[in-house]
Coordinates of C-alpha atoms and ligand atoms in Angstrom, one line a residue:
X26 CA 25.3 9.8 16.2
X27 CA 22.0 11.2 15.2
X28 CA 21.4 9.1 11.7
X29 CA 19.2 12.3 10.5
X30 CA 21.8 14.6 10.9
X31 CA 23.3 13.0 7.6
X32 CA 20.6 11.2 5.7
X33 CA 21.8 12.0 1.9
X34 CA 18.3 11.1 0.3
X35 CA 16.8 7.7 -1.1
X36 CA 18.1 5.9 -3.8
X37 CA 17.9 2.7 -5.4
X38 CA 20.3 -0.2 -5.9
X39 CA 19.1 -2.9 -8.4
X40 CA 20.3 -6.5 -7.7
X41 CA 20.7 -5.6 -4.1
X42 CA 21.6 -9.4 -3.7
X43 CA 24.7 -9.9 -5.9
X44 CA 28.2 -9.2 -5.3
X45 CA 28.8 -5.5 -6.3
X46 CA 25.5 -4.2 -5.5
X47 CA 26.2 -5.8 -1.5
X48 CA 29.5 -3.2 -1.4
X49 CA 27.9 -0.4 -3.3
X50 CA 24.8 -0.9 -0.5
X51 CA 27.4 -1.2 2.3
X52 CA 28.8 2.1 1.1
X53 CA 25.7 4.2 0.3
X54 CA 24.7 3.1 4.2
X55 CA 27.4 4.4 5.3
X56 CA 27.6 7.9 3.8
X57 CA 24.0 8.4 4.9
X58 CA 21.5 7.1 2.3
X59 CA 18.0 5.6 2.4
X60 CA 18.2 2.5 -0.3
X61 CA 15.9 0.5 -1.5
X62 CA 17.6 -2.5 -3.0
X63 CA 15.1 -4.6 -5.3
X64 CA 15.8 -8.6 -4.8
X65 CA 14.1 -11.4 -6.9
X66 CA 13.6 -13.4 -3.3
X67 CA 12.7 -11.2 -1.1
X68 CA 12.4 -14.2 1.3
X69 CA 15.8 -16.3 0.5
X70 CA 17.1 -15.4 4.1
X71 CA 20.9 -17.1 3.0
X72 CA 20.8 -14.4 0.1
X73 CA 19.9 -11.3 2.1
X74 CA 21.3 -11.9 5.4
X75 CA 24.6 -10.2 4.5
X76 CA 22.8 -6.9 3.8
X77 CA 21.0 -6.8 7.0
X78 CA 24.2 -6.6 8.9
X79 CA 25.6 -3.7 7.3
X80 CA 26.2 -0.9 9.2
X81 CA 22.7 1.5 8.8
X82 CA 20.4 -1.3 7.2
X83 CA 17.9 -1.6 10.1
X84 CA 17.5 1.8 10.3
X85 CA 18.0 3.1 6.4
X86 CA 17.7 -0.4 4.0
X87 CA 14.0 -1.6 2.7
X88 CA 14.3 -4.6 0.2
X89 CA 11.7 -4.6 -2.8
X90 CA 10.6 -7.5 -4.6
X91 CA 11.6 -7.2 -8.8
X92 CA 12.3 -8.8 -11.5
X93 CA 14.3 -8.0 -14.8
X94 CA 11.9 -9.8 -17.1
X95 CA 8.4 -8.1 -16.1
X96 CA 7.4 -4.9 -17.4
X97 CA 6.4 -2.5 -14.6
X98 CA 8.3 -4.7 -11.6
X99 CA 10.7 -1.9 -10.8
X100 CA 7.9 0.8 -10.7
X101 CA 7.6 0.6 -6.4
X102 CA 10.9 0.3 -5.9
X103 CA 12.3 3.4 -7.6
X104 CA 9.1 5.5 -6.9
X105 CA 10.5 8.6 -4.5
X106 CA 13.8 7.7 -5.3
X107 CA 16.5 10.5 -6.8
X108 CA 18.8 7.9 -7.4
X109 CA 18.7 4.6 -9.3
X110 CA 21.8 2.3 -9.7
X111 CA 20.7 -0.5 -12.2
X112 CA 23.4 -2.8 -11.5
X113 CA 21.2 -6.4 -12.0
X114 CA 21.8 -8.5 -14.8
X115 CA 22.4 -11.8 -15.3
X116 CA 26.5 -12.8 -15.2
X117 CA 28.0 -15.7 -16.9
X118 CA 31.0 -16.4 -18.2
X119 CA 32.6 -15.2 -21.8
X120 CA 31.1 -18.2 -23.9
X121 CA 28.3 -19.0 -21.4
X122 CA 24.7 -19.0 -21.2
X123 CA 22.2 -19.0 -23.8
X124 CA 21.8 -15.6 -25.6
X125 CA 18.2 -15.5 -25.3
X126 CA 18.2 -15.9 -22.0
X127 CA 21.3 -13.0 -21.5
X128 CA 19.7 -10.7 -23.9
X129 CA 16.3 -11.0 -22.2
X130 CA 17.1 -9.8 -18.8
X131 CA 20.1 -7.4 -19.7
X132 CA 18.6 -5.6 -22.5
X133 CA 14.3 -6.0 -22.0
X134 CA 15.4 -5.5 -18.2
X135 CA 17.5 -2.1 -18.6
X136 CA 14.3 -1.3 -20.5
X137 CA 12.1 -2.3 -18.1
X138 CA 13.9 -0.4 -14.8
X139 CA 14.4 2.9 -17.4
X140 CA 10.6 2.4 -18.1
X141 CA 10.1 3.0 -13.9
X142 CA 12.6 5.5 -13.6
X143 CA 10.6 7.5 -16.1
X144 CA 7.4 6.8 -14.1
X145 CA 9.1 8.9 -11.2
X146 CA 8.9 12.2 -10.4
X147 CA 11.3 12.5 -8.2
X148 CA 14.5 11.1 -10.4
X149 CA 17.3 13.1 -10.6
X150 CA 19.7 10.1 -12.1
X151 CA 20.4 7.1 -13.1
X152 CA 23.8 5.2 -12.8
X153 CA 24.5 1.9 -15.1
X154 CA 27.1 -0.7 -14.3
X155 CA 28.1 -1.6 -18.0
X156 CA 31.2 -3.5 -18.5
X157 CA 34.6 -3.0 -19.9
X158 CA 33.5 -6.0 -22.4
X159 CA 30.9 -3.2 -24.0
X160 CA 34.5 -1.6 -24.9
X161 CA 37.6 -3.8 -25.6
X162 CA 36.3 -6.7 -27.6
X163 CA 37.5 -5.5 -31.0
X164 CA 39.2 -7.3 -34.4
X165 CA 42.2 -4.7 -34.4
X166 CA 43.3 -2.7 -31.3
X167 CA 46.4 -0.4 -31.9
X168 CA 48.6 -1.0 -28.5
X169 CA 49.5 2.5 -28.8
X170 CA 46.3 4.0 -28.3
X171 CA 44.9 3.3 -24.7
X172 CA 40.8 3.0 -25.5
X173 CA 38.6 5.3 -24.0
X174 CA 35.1 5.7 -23.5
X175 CA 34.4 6.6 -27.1
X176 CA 35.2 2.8 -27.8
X177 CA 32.6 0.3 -28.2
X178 CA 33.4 -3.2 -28.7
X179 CA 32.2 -5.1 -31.9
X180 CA 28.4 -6.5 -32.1
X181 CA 29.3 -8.5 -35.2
X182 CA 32.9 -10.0 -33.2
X183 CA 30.9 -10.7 -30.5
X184 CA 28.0 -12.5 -32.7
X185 CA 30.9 -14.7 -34.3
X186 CA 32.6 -15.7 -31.2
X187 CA 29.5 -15.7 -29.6
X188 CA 30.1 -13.9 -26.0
X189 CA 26.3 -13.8 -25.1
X190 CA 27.8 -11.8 -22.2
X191 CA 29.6 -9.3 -23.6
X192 CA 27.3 -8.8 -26.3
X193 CA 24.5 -7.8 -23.4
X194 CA 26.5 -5.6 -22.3
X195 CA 26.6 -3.8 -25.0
X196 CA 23.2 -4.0 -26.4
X197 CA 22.3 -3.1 -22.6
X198 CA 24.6 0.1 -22.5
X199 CA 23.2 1.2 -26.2
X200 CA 19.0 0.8 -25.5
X201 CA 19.8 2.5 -22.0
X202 CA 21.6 5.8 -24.1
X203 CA 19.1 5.8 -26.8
X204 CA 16.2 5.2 -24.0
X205 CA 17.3 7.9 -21.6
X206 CA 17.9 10.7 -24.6
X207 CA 14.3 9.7 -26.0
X208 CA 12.9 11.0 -22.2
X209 CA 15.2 13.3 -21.0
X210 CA 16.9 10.8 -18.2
X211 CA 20.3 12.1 -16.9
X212 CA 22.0 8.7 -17.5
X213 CA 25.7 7.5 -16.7
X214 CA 27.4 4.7 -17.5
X215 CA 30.2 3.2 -14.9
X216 CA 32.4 0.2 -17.3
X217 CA 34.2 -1.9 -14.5
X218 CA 36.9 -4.6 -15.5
X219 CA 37.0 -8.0 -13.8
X220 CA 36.4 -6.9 -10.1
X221 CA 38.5 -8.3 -7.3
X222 CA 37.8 -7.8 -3.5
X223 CA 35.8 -8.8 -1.2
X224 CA 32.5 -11.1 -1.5
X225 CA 29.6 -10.0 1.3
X226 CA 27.4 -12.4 -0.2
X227 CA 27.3 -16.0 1.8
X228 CA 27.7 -17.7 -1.9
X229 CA 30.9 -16.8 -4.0
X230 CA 29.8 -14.5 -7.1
X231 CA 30.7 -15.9 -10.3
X232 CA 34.1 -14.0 -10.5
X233 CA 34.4 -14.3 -6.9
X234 CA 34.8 -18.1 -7.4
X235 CA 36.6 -17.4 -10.9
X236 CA 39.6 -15.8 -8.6
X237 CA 39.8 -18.5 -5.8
X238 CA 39.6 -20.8 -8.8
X239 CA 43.1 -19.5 -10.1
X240 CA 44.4 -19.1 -6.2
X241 CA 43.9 -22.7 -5.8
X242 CA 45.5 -23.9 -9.3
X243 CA 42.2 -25.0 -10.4
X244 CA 41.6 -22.4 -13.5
X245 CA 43.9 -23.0 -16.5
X246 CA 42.4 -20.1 -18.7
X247 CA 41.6 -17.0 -16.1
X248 CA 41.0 -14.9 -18.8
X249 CA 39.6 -16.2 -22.2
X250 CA 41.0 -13.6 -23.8
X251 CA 44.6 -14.0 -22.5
X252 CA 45.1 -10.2 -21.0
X253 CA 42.3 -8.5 -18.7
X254 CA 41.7 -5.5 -16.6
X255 CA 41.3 -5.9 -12.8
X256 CA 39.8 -3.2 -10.5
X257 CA 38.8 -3.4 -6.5
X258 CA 35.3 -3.9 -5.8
X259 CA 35.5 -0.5 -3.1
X260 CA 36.7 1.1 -6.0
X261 CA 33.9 0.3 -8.7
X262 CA 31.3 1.0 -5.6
X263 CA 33.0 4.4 -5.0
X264 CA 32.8 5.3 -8.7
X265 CA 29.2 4.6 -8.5
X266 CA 28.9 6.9 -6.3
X267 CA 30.9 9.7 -7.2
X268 CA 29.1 10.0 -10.6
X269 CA 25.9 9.9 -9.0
X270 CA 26.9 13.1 -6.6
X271 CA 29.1 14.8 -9.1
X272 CA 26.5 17.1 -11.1
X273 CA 29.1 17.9 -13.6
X274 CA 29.9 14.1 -14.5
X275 CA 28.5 12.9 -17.9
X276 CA 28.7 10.2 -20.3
X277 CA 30.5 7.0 -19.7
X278 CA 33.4 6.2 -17.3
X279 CA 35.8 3.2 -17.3
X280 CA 36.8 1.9 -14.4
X281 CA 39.8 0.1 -13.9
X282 CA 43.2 0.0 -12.4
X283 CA 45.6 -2.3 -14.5
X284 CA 45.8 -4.3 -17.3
X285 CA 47.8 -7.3 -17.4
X286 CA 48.4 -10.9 -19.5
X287 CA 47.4 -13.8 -17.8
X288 CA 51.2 -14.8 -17.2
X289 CA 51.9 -11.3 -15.8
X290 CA 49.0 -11.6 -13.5
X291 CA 50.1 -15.2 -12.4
X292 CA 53.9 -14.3 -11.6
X293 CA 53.2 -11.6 -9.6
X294 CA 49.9 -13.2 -7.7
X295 CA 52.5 -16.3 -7.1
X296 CA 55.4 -14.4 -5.6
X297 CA 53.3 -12.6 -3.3
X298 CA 51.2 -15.8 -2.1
X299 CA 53.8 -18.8 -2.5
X300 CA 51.8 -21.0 -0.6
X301 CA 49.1 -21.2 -3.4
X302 CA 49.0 -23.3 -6.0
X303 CA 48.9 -21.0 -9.0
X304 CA 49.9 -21.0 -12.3
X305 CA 52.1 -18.7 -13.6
X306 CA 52.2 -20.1 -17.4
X307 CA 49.2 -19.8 -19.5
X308 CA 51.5 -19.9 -23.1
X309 CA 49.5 -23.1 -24.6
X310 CA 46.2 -21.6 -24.2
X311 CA 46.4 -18.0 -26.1
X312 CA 50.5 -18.0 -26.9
X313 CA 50.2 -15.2 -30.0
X314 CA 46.8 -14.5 -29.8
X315 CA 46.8 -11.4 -27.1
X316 CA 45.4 -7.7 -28.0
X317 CA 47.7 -5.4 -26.1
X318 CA 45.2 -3.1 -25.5
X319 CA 45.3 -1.1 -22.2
X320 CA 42.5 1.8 -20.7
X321 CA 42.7 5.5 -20.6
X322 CA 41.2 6.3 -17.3
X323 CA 42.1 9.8 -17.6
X324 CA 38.3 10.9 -17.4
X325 CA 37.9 9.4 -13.5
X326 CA 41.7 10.2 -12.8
X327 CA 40.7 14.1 -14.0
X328 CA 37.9 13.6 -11.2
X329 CA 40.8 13.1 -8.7
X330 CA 39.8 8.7 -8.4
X331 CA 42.5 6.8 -7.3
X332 CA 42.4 3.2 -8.1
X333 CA 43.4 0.8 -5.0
X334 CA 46.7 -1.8 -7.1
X335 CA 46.3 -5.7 -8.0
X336 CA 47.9 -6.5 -4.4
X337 CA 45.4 -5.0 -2.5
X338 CA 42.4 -6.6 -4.5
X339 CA 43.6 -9.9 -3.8
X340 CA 44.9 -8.9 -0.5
X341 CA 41.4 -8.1 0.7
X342 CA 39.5 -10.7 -1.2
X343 CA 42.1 -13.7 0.7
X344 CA 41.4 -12.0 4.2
X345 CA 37.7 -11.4 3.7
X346 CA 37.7 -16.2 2.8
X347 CA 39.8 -16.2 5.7
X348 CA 37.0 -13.9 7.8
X349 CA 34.5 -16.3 6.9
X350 CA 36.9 -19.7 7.7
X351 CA 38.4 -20.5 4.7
X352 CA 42.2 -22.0 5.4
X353 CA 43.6 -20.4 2.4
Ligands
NAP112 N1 31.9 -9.0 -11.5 C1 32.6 -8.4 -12.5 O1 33.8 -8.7 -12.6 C2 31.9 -7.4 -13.3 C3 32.7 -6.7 -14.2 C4 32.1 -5.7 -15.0 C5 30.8 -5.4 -14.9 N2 30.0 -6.2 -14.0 C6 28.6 -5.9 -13.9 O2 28.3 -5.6 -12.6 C7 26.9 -6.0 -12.3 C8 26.9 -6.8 -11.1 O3 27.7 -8.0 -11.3 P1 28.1 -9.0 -10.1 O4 29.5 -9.5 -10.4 O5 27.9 -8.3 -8.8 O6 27.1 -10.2 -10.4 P2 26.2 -11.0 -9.4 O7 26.8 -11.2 -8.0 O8 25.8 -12.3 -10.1 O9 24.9 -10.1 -9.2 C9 24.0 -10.0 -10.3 C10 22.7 -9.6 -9.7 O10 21.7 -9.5 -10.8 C11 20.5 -10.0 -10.4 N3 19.7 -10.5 -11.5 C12 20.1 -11.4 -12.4 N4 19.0 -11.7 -13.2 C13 17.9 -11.0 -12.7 C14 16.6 -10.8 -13.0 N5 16.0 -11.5 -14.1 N6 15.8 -10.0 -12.3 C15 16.3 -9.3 -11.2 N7 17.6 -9.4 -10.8 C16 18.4 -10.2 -11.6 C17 20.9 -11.1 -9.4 O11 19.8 -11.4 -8.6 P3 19.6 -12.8 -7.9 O12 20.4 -12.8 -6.7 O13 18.1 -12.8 -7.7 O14 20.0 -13.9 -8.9 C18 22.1 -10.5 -8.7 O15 21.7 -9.8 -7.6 C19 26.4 -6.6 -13.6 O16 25.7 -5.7 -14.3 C20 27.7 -7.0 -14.3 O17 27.5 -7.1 -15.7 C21 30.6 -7.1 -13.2

């Protein structure tokens, strides 16, 4: 086929190494984009070599040298660009990290790649993986009221229990909305749960090695928090993408499938792989201390999105270890 016939325009994918922005490449490729993903190593041949074998990357896939913490790095990178999907930023675990070191990359460095975008003519907008952390860590949830994208989780909570991560998340999510009203940028904001599916990367992402953690009985506390949301990493990719193309889509979206307690989660993984090791009680770790909050995801479900279930994220994610040799 004639890769011209269906070139969609050039966008740009930030933290084109990790383990969403490798599907989210994979899929703009393949609908006909020109992206420039920024790296940090431009020459860390283990890191990139994934992306170079997706399907359109010789032809339509330029890697850029950037880097969260210096002003003006992103500037190349997004120049010519309609499209920018800022999805870097550093990922640790709840209680993990130091916060200088989380705040400075996640919040200076969505101010940094905003800065660029606003140094390009051709920008038509911006799409920002937030988190469903900048929405469900609250003191009181009311279990009857799914939260929607008009919540935002607690600064001062997150201060106190200090989650360095989620607090980024959404200190990130607030400088980028104040940032993009202050000079006109047509920002949206995508809020995945905990993602499950497949890893392209050569190294297991963080969560990536979270999951096979819990496969393999290793993890006795898979969510700190005692309930999470779980989504399909095609899924969050494809959301990216929908609010980038959709001209009527606005605001914030969550994204995510189901919502389930860590013993709900274990039961049902169990009984579906009873070869693996994996827990199905979790009671002495969080045994009355669960929020029953769940999402509305009536905003991307009103877009016609259909979320893939929590069989076929770990489904995928076992094959794609077994793809690479694993003997799970
Ligand atoms: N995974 C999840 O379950 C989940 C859920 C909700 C939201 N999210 C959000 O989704 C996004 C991607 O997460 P992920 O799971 O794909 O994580 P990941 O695999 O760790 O990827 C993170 C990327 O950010 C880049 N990065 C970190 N610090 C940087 C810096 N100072 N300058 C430039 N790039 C930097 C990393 O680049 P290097 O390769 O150079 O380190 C890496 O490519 C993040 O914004 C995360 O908060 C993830």
């Amino acid at each position: 086929m004639d890769q011209s016939s269906h070139i969609k325009g050039k966008v740009c994918v930030t933290g084109a190494s990790g383990f969403l922005a490798s599907w989210l490449i994979k899929q703009l490729l393949k609908s006909g984009y020109h992206v420039i993903g920024t790296v940090r190593d431009p020459g860390n041949y283990r890191k990139l070599s994934h992306l170079w074998e997706l399907e359109g990357a010789k032809e339509r896939l330029q890697l850029v040298k950037a880097d969260l913490l210096d002003e003006g790095s992103f500037d190349e990178a997004v120049l010519g660009c309609q499209g920018v999907f800022h999805t870097a930023s550093p990922v640790f675990g709840p209680q993990n990290g130091s916060k200088s070191e989380i705040m400075d990359s996640a919040v200076n460095g969505t101010l940094n790649v905003l800065k660029s975008c606003k140094r390009n003519p051709s920008l038509r907008r911006v799409v920002l993986t937030s988190s469903s952390s900048a929405v469900r860590v609250k003191e009181k949830i009311d279990p009857n009221y799914p939260l929607d994208e008009s919540s935002w989780s607690s600064v001062e909570l997150c201060e106190r229990l200090k989650l360095w991560y989620a607090l980024a998340k959404i200190l990130a999510e607030r400088i980028a909305w104040e940032f993009a009203k202050e000079n006109d940028i047509d920002l949206v904001t995508v809020l995945p749960s905990f993602i499950i599916g497949p890893n392209l990367p050569n190294d297991l992402s963080l969560t990536a090695s979270n999951v096979l953690g819990f496969l393999k009985g290793e993890t006795k506390e898979f969510s700190l928090y005692g309930r999470m949301g779980y989504v399909h990493i095609d899924d969050v990719a494809r959301c990216h993408i929908i609010v980038y193309e959709d001209l009527a889509a606005k605001g914030r979206y969550i994204c995510s499938s189901v919502v389930l307690d860590n013993n709900e989660l274990g039961a049902l993984v169990a009984k579906r792989y009873p070869w693996l090791p994996i827990p199905t009680r979790f009671d002495d770790y969080y045994e009355g201390k669960i929020t029953q909050y769940t999402f509305n995801t009536s905003k991307l479900h009103n877009m016609g999105f259909k979320f893939k279930g929590i069989e076929e994220m770990f489904d995928d994610y076992i094959q794609s270890l077994k793809d690479k040799g694993s003997d799970i």
